[in-house]
mmCIF file with all atom_site columns, C-alpha atoms in Angstrom:
data_model
loop_
_atom_site.group_PDB
_atom_site.id
_atom_site.type_symbol
_atom_site.label_atom_id
_atom_site.label_alt_id
_atom_site.label_comp_id
_atom_site.label_asym_id
_atom_site.label_entity_id
_atom_site.label_seq_id
_atom_site.pdbx_PDB_ins_code
_atom_site.Cartn_x
_atom_site.Cartn_y
_atom_site.Cartn_z
_atom_site.occupancy
_atom_site.B_iso_or_equiv
_atom_site.pdbx_formal_charge
_atom_site.auth_seq_id
_atom_site.auth_comp_id
_atom_site.auth_asym_id
_atom_site.auth_atom_id
_atom_site.pdbx_PDB_model_num
ATOM 1   C CA . MET G 1 1   ? 116.233 48.620  63.371  1.00 58.00 ? 51  MET G CA 1
ATOM 2   C CA . PRO G 1 2   ? 118.926 49.763  65.401  1.00 69.00 ? 52  PRO G CA 1
ATOM 3   C CA . LEU G 1 3   ? 121.980 47.846  66.658  1.00 72.00 ? 53  LEU G CA 1
ATOM 4   C CA . THR G 1 4   ? 121.930 46.396  70.110  1.00 74.00 ? 54  THR G CA 1
ATOM 5   C CA . PRO G 1 5   ? 124.678 45.388  72.362  1.00 75.00 ? 55  PRO G CA 1
ATOM 6   C CA . VAL G 1 6   ? 123.166 41.696  72.231  1.00 79.00 ? 56  VAL G CA 1
ATOM 7   C CA . ASP G 1 7   ? 123.615 42.016  68.465  1.00 76.00 ? 57  ASP G CA 1
ATOM 8   C CA . ILE G 1 8   ? 127.134 42.837  68.787  1.00 75.00 ? 58  ILE G CA 1
ATOM 9   C CA . HIS G 1 9   ? 128.093 40.248  71.387  1.00 74.00 ? 59  HIS G CA 1
ATOM 10  C CA . ASN G 1 10  ? 126.277 37.356  69.027  1.00 77.00 ? 60  ASN G CA 1
ATOM 11  C CA . LYS G 1 11  ? 127.699 38.676  66.003  1.00 75.00 ? 61  LYS G CA 1
ATOM 12  C CA . GLU G 1 12  ? 129.582 35.810  64.215  1.00 74.00 ? 62  GLU G CA 1
ATOM 13  C CA . PHE G 1 13  ? 132.267 36.419  61.632  1.00 71.00 ? 63  PHE G CA 1
ATOM 14  C CA . SER G 1 14  ? 133.057 33.809  58.986  1.00 71.00 ? 64  SER G CA 1
ATOM 15  C CA . LYS G 1 15  ? 136.482 32.290  59.303  1.00 72.00 ? 65  LYS G CA 1
ATOM 16  C CA . GLY G 1 16  ? 139.081 32.812  56.541  1.00 69.00 ? 66  GLY G CA 1
ATOM 17  C CA . PHE G 1 17  ? 142.492 32.026  55.740  1.00 70.00 ? 67  PHE G CA 1
ATOM 18  C CA . ARG G 1 18  ? 144.572 34.419  57.301  1.00 71.00 ? 68  ARG G CA 1
ATOM 19  C CA . GLY G 1 19  ? 141.820 36.190  59.102  1.00 75.00 ? 69  GLY G CA 1
ATOM 20  C CA . TYR G 1 20  ? 141.785 38.603  61.896  1.00 76.00 ? 70  TYR G CA 1
ATOM 21  C CA . ASP G 1 21  ? 143.058 37.328  65.556  1.00 75.00 ? 71  ASP G CA 1
ATOM 22  C CA . GLU G 1 22  ? 139.733 36.086  67.373  1.00 78.00 ? 72  GLU G CA 1
ATOM 23  C CA . ASP G 1 23  ? 140.799 37.108  70.661  1.00 81.00 ? 73  ASP G CA 1
ATOM 24  C CA . GLU G 1 24  ? 141.802 40.595  69.354  1.00 80.00 ? 74  GLU G CA 1
ATOM 25  C CA . VAL G 1 25  ? 138.463 40.829  67.582  1.00 80.00 ? 75  VAL G CA 1
ATOM 26  C CA . ASN G 1 26  ? 136.636 39.531  70.468  1.00 81.00 ? 76  ASN G CA 1
ATOM 27  C CA . GLU G 1 27  ? 138.249 41.752  72.875  1.00 85.00 ? 77  GLU G CA 1
ATOM 28  C CA . PHE G 1 28  ? 137.439 44.893  70.447  1.00 82.00 ? 78  PHE G CA 1
ATOM 29  C CA . LEU G 1 29  ? 133.951 43.713  70.396  1.00 82.00 ? 79  LEU G CA 1
ATOM 30  C CA . GLU G 1 30  ? 133.726 43.561  74.302  1.00 85.00 ? 80  GLU G CA 1
ATOM 31  C CA . GLN G 1 31  ? 135.155 46.924  74.125  1.00 86.00 ? 81  GLN G CA 1
ATOM 32  C CA . VAL G 1 32  ? 132.538 48.150  71.483  1.00 86.00 ? 82  VAL G CA 1
ATOM 33  C CA . ILE G 1 33  ? 129.753 46.479  73.638  1.00 86.00 ? 83  ILE G CA 1
ATOM 34  C CA . LYS G 1 34  ? 130.620 48.521  76.834  1.00 87.00 ? 84  LYS G CA 1
ATOM 35  C CA . ASP G 1 35  ? 130.837 51.548  75.153  1.00 88.00 ? 85  ASP G CA 1
ATOM 36  C CA . TYR G 1 36  ? 127.517 51.067  73.103  1.00 86.00 ? 86  TYR G CA 1
ATOM 37  C CA . GLU G 1 37  ? 125.785 49.989  76.365  1.00 89.00 ? 87  GLU G CA 1
ATOM 38  C CA . LEU G 1 38  ? 127.378 53.260  78.340  1.00 91.00 ? 88  LEU G CA 1
ATOM 39  C CA . LEU G 1 39  ? 125.831 55.360  75.064  1.00 90.00 ? 89  LEU G CA 1
ATOM 40  C CA . ILE G 1 40  ? 122.850 53.709  75.113  1.00 90.00 ? 90  ILE G CA 1
ATOM 41  C CA . ARG G 1 41  ? 122.337 54.212  78.963  1.00 92.00 ? 91  ARG G CA 1
ATOM 42  C CA . GLU G 1 42  ? 123.356 57.877  78.505  1.00 94.00 ? 92  GLU G CA 1
ATOM 43  C CA . LYS G 1 43  ? 121.149 58.406  75.861  1.00 94.00 ? 93  LYS G CA 1
ATOM 44  C CA . LYS G 1 44  ? 118.342 56.938  77.923  1.00 95.00 ? 94  LYS G CA 1
ATOM 45  C CA . GLU G 1 45  ? 119.075 59.379  81.000  1.00 96.00 ? 95  GLU G CA 1
ATOM 46  C CA . LEU G 1 46  ? 119.364 62.205  78.287  1.00 97.00 ? 96  LEU G CA 1
ATOM 47  C CA . GLU G 1 47  ? 116.039 61.361  76.853  1.00 96.00 ? 97  GLU G CA 1
ATOM 48  C CA . GLU G 1 48  ? 114.475 61.115  80.499  1.00 96.00 ? 98  GLU G CA 1
ATOM 49  C CA . LYS G 1 49  ? 116.076 64.393  81.351  1.00 96.00 ? 99  LYS G CA 1
ATOM 50  C CA . LEU G 1 50  ? 114.778 66.070  78.142  1.00 97.00 ? 100 LEU G CA 1
ATOM 51  C CA . ALA G 1 51  ? 111.386 64.603  78.720  1.00 96.00 ? 101 ALA G CA 1
ATOM 52  C CA . SER G 1 52  ? 111.438 66.153  82.513  1.00 95.00 ? 102 SER G CA 1
ATOM 53  C CA . MET G 1 53  ? 112.648 69.492  81.071  1.00 96.00 ? 103 MET G CA 1
ATOM 54  C CA . ASN G 1 54  ? 110.155 69.408  78.323  1.00 96.00 ? 104 ASN G CA 1
ATOM 55  C CA . GLU G 1 55  ? 107.674 68.916  81.313  1.00 95.00 ? 105 GLU G CA 1
ATOM 56  C CA . ARG G 1 56  ? 109.024 71.788  83.374  1.00 95.00 ? 106 ARG G CA 1
ATOM 57  C CA . LEU G 1 57  ? 109.248 73.827  80.181  1.00 95.00 ? 107 LEU G CA 1
ATOM 58  C CA . GLY G 1 58  ? 105.511 73.219  79.757  1.00 95.00 ? 108 GLY G CA 1
ATOM 59  C CA . HIS G 1 59  ? 104.769 73.949  83.388  1.00 95.00 ? 109 HIS G CA 1
ATOM 60  C CA . PHE G 1 60  ? 106.809 77.179  83.186  1.00 95.00 ? 110 PHE G CA 1
ATOM 61  C CA . ASN G 1 61  ? 105.130 77.793  79.865  1.00 96.00 ? 111 ASN G CA 1
ATOM 62  C CA . ASN G 1 62  ? 101.555 77.529  81.447  1.00 96.00 ? 112 ASN G CA 1
ATOM 63  C CA . ILE G 1 63  ? 102.836 79.944  84.502  1.00 95.00 ? 113 ILE G CA 1
ATOM 64  C CA . GLU G 1 64  ? 104.232 82.351  81.943  1.00 96.00 ? 114 GLU G CA 1
ATOM 65  C CA . GLU G 1 65  ? 100.774 82.291  79.932  1.00 95.00 ? 115 GLU G CA 1
ATOM 66  C CA . THR G 1 66  ? 98.722  82.668  83.212  1.00 96.00 ? 116 THR G CA 1
ATOM 67  C CA . LEU G 1 67  ? 101.058 85.435  84.453  1.00 96.00 ? 117 LEU G CA 1
ATOM 68  C CA . ASN G 1 68  ? 100.838 87.312  80.984  1.00 96.00 ? 118 ASN G CA 1
ATOM 69  C CA . LYS G 1 69  ? 96.736  86.957  81.413  1.00 96.00 ? 119 LYS G CA 1
ATOM 70  C CA . SER G 1 70  ? 96.974  88.027  84.956  1.00 96.00 ? 120 SER G CA 1
ATOM 71  C CA . ILE G 1 71  ? 99.032  91.146  83.999  1.00 97.00 ? 121 ILE G CA 1
ATOM 72  C CA . VAL G 1 72  ? 96.721  91.876  81.212  1.00 96.00 ? 122 VAL G CA 1
ATOM 73  C CA . VAL G 1 73  ? 93.577  91.530  83.878  1.00 96.00 ? 123 VAL G CA 1
ATOM 74  C CA . ALA G 1 74  ? 95.609  93.798  86.232  1.00 96.00 ? 124 ALA G CA 1
ATOM 75  C CA . GLN G 1 75  ? 96.089  96.093  83.568  1.00 96.00 ? 125 GLN G CA 1
ATOM 76  C CA . GLU G 1 76  ? 92.597  96.390  82.551  1.00 96.00 ? 126 GLU G CA 1
ATOM 77  C CA . ALA G 1 77  ? 91.603  96.371  86.164  1.00 97.00 ? 127 ALA G CA 1
ATOM 78  C CA . ALA G 1 78  ? 93.954  99.322  86.834  1.00 96.00 ? 128 ALA G CA 1
ATOM 79  C CA . GLU G 1 79  ? 92.580  101.288 83.685  1.00 96.00 ? 129 GLU G CA 1
ATOM 80  C CA . GLU G 1 80  ? 89.088  100.772 85.158  1.00 96.00 ? 130 GLU G CA 1
ATOM 81  C CA . VAL G 1 81  ? 90.126  101.983 88.487  1.00 97.00 ? 131 VAL G CA 1
ATOM 82  C CA . LYS G 1 82  ? 91.702  104.968 87.143  1.00 96.00 ? 132 LYS G CA 1
ATOM 83  C CA . GLY G 1 83  ? 88.646  105.665 84.902  1.00 96.00 ? 133 GLY G CA 1
ATOM 84  C CA . ASN G 1 84  ? 86.615  105.200 87.920  1.00 96.00 ? 134 ASN G CA 1
ATOM 85  C CA . ALA G 1 85  ? 88.526  107.485 90.156  1.00 97.00 ? 135 ALA G CA 1
ATOM 86  C CA . LEU G 1 86  ? 88.697  109.975 87.405  1.00 96.00 ? 136 LEU G CA 1
ATOM 87  C CA . LYS G 1 87  ? 84.765  110.165 87.113  1.00 96.00 ? 137 LYS G CA 1
ATOM 88  C CA . GLU G 1 88  ? 84.407  110.208 90.727  1.00 96.00 ? 138 GLU G CA 1
ATOM 89  C CA . ALA G 1 89  ? 87.127  112.867 90.838  1.00 97.00 ? 139 ALA G CA 1
ATOM 90  C CA . LYS G 1 90  ? 85.401  115.141 88.602  1.00 97.00 ? 140 LYS G CA 1
ATOM 91  C CA . LEU G 1 91  ? 81.839  114.446 90.232  1.00 97.00 ? 141 LEU G CA 1
ATOM 92  C CA . ILE G 1 92  ? 83.597  115.588 93.701  1.00 97.00 ? 142 ILE G CA 1
ATOM 93  C CA . ILE G 1 93  ? 84.971  118.700 92.259  1.00 97.00 ? 143 ILE G CA 1
ATOM 94  C CA . ARG G 1 94  ? 81.545  119.494 90.566  1.00 96.00 ? 144 ARG G CA 1
ATOM 95  C CA . GLU G 1 95  ? 79.974  119.099 93.969  1.00 96.00 ? 145 GLU G CA 1
ATOM 96  C CA . ALA G 1 96  ? 82.415  121.140 95.639  1.00 96.00 ? 146 ALA G CA 1
ATOM 97  C CA . GLU G 1 97  ? 82.137  123.858 92.993  1.00 96.00 ? 147 GLU G CA 1
ATOM 98  C CA . LYS G 1 98  ? 78.370  123.836 93.307  1.00 95.00 ? 148 LYS G CA 1
ATOM 99  C CA . ASN G 1 99  ? 78.776  123.866 97.277  1.00 96.00 ? 149 ASN G CA 1
ATOM 100 C CA . ALA G 1 100 ? 81.440  126.696 96.961  1.00 96.00 ? 150 ALA G CA 1
ATOM 101 C CA . ASP G 1 101 ? 79.071  128.829 94.747  1.00 95.00 ? 151 ASP G CA 1
ATOM 102 C CA . ARG G 1 102 ? 76.124  128.270 97.338  1.00 95.00 ? 152 ARG G CA 1
ATOM 103 C CA . ILE G 1 103 ? 78.408  129.138 100.260 1.00 96.00 ? 153 ILE G CA 1
ATOM 104 C CA . VAL G 1 104 ? 79.386  132.238 98.251  1.00 96.00 ? 154 VAL G CA 1
ATOM 105 C CA . ASN G 1 105 ? 75.920  133.186 97.100  1.00 95.00 ? 155 ASN G CA 1
ATOM 106 C CA . GLU G 1 106 ? 74.714  132.862 100.725 1.00 95.00 ? 156 GLU G CA 1
ATOM 107 C CA . SER G 1 107 ? 77.688  134.933 101.945 1.00 96.00 ? 157 SER G CA 1
ATOM 108 C CA . LEU G 1 108 ? 76.783  137.421 99.773  1.00 95.00 ? 158 LEU G CA 1
ATOM 109 C CA . SER G 1 109 ? 73.495  137.575 100.518 1.00 96.00 ? 159 SER G CA 1
ATOM 110 C CA . LYS G 1 110 ? 74.289  137.521 104.260 1.00 96.00 ? 160 LYS G CA 1
ATOM 111 C CA . ALA G 1 111 ? 76.956  140.553 103.676 1.00 96.00 ? 161 ALA G CA 1
ATOM 112 C CA . ARG G 1 112 ? 74.215  142.629 101.887 1.00 96.00 ? 162 ARG G CA 1
ATOM 113 C CA . LYS G 1 113 ? 71.789  141.943 104.447 1.00 96.00 ? 163 LYS G CA 1
ATOM 114 C CA . ILE G 1 114 ? 74.088  142.956 107.230 1.00 96.00 ? 164 ILE G CA 1
ATOM 115 C CA . ALA G 1 115 ? 75.177  145.834 105.375 1.00 96.00 ? 165 ALA G CA 1
ATOM 116 C CA . LEU G 1 116 ? 71.453  146.818 105.113 1.00 96.00 ? 166 LEU G CA 1
ATOM 117 C CA . GLU G 1 117 ? 71.171  146.431 108.887 1.00 96.00 ? 167 GLU G CA 1
ATOM 118 C CA . ILE G 1 118 ? 74.152  148.467 109.453 1.00 96.00 ? 168 ILE G CA 1
ATOM 119 C CA . GLU G 1 119 ? 72.884  151.208 107.160 1.00 96.00 ? 169 GLU G CA 1
ATOM 120 C CA . GLU G 1 120 ? 69.610  151.037 109.242 1.00 95.00 ? 170 GLU G CA 1
ATOM 121 C CA . LEU G 1 121 ? 71.344  150.987 112.485 1.00 96.00 ? 171 LEU G CA 1
ATOM 122 C CA . LYS G 1 122 ? 73.231  154.245 111.393 1.00 96.00 ? 172 LYS G CA 1
ATOM 123 C CA . LYS G 1 123 ? 70.222  155.925 110.784 1.00 96.00 ? 173 LYS G CA 1
ATOM 124 C CA . GLN G 1 124 ? 68.526  155.022 113.745 1.00 95.00 ? 174 GLN G CA 1
ATOM 125 C CA . SER G 1 125 ? 71.815  156.053 115.743 1.00 96.00 ? 175 SER G CA 1
ATOM 126 C CA . LYS G 1 126 ? 71.530  159.609 113.957 1.00 95.00 ? 176 LYS G CA 1
ATOM 127 C CA . VAL G 1 127 ? 67.914  159.861 114.827 1.00 96.00 ? 177 VAL G CA 1
ATOM 128 C CA . PHE G 1 128 ? 68.879  158.819 118.558 1.00 96.00 ? 178 PHE G CA 1
ATOM 129 C CA . ARG G 1 129 ? 71.757  161.425 118.662 1.00 95.00 ? 179 ARG G CA 1
ATOM 130 C CA . THR G 1 130 ? 69.498  164.000 117.471 1.00 95.00 ? 180 THR G CA 1
ATOM 131 C CA . ARG G 1 131 ? 66.863  163.285 119.817 1.00 96.00 ? 181 ARG G CA 1
ATOM 132 C CA . PHE G 1 132 ? 69.339  163.009 122.620 1.00 94.00 ? 182 PHE G CA 1
ATOM 133 C CA . ARG G 1 133 ? 71.003  166.150 121.741 1.00 95.00 ? 183 ARG G CA 1
ATOM 134 C CA . MET G 1 134 ? 67.589  168.020 121.544 1.00 95.00 ? 184 MET G CA 1
ATOM 135 C CA . LEU G 1 135 ? 66.563  166.450 125.285 1.00 94.00 ? 185 LEU G CA 1
ATOM 136 C CA . ILE G 1 136 ? 69.801  167.603 126.598 1.00 93.00 ? 186 ILE G CA 1
ATOM 137 C CA . GLU G 1 137 ? 69.387  170.798 124.930 1.00 92.00 ? 187 GLU G CA 1
ATOM 138 C CA . ALA G 1 138 ? 66.242  171.311 126.375 1.00 90.00 ? 188 ALA G CA 1
ATOM 139 C CA . GLN G 1 139 ? 67.522  170.298 130.047 1.00 88.00 ? 189 GLN G CA 1
ATOM 140 C CA . LEU G 1 140 ? 70.102  172.737 129.674 1.00 88.00 ? 190 LEU G CA 1
ATOM 141 C CA . ASP G 1 141 ? 67.761  175.384 128.617 1.00 86.00 ? 191 ASP G CA 1
ATOM 142 C CA . LEU G 1 142 ? 65.876  174.230 131.776 1.00 81.00 ? 192 LEU G CA 1
ATOM 143 C CA . LEU G 1 143 ? 68.773  174.800 134.003 1.00 79.00 ? 193 LEU G CA 1
ATOM 144 C CA . GLN G 1 144 ? 69.682  178.021 132.655 1.00 82.00 ? 194 GLN G CA 1
ATOM 145 C CA . SER G 1 145 ? 66.437  179.491 132.678 1.00 78.00 ? 195 SER G CA 1
ATOM 146 C CA . ASP G 1 146 ? 65.367  182.444 135.171 1.00 76.00 ? 196 ASP G CA 1
ATOM 147 C CA . ASP G 1 147 ? 62.777  179.998 137.138 1.00 74.00 ? 197 ASP G CA 1
ATOM 148 C CA . TRP G 1 148 ? 65.539  178.536 138.978 1.00 66.00 ? 198 TRP G CA 1
ATOM 149 C CA . ASP G 1 149 ? 66.943  182.026 140.219 1.00 71.00 ? 199 ASP G CA 1
ATOM 150 C CA . LYS G 1 150 ? 63.404  182.955 141.219 1.00 72.00 ? 200 LYS G CA 1
ATOM 151 C CA . LEU G 1 151 ? 62.940  179.572 143.108 1.00 69.00 ? 201 LEU G CA 1
ATOM 152 C CA . MET G 1 152 ? 65.832  180.757 145.062 1.00 70.00 ? 202 MET G CA 1
ATOM 153 C CA . GLU G 1 153 ? 64.577  184.137 145.947 1.00 72.00 ? 203 GLU G CA 1
ATOM 154 C CA . PHE G 1 154 ? 61.378  182.662 147.146 1.00 65.00 ? 204 PHE G CA 1
ATOM 155 C CA . GLU G 1 155 ? 61.394  182.423 151.142 1.00 68.00 ? 205 GLU G CA 1
ATOM 156 C CA . LEU G 1 156 ? 59.273  180.308 153.165 1.00 62.00 ? 206 LEU G CA 1
ATOM 157 C CA . ASP G 1 157 ? 59.039  180.513 157.054 1.00 62.00 ? 207 ASP G CA 1
ATOM 158 C CA . ALA G 1 158 ? 59.341  177.383 158.974 1.00 62.00 ? 208 ALA G CA 1
ATOM 159 C CA . THR G 1 159 ? 56.834  178.515 161.322 1.00 65.00 ? 209 THR G CA 1
ATOM 160 C CA . GLU G 1 160 ? 54.348  178.706 158.517 1.00 64.00 ? 210 GLU G CA 1
ATOM 161 C CA . LEU G 1 161 ? 55.045  175.047 157.853 1.00 63.00 ? 211 LEU G CA 1
ATOM 162 C CA . THR G 1 162 ? 54.524  173.878 161.184 1.00 68.00 ? 212 THR G CA 1
ATOM 163 C CA . SER G 1 163 ? 51.251  175.458 161.493 1.00 69.00 ? 213 SER G CA 1
ATOM 164 C CA . LEU G 1 164 ? 50.317  174.007 158.022 1.00 66.00 ? 214 LEU G CA 1
ATOM 165 C CA . GLU G 1 165 ? 51.009  170.850 159.074 1.00 70.00 ? 215 GLU G CA 1
ATOM 166 C CA . GLU G 1 166 ? 49.295  170.932 162.463 1.00 73.00 ? 216 GLU G CA 1
ATOM 167 C CA . ALA G 1 167 ? 46.019  172.146 160.060 1.00 71.00 ? 217 ALA G CA 1
ATOM 168 C CA . GLU G 1 168 ? 46.426  169.147 157.826 1.00 73.00 ? 218 GLU G CA 1
ATOM 169 C CA . GLU G 1 169 ? 46.520  166.744 161.046 1.00 74.00 ? 219 GLU G CA 1
ATOM 170 C CA . VAL G 1 170 ? 43.543  168.213 162.619 1.00 68.00 ? 220 VAL G CA 1
ATOM 171 C CA . GLU G 1 171 ? 41.525  167.646 159.223 1.00 65.00 ? 221 GLU G CA 1
#
């Protein structure tokens, strides 16, 4: 059992013949008691401080453990999100490629159809041009024919027209 200040204070020494000076011993013991009490108080304060520090350390250890778990969960969640994003990106790319292929195929089909229509219009234009040329040539032939000259040579008397008009009115 450890020595207490009270034990030191109550300690009695046997007296001998030429022993130590009692006042000096008592004074020394008083000093030892004070120092010992101070040490005990400091020890108690340090023990309380140590307990408080251990408690805080335990709290910080819990926080550290929680943070480590949170980091692991966050990393797993980030990996999952990254994986999902990659999958979604691949799906979007596939869908875009399909749409692009469809659009290209539709465009090629429309281009072919338009090219066929252009060819048909060219043919129709050629036929129209040929027919129009033939019509114009026929009209030119008509204009160049001698019939026009003969019509110009034909003379009609105005008096004959008047008598023809009168005859028609009578009827």
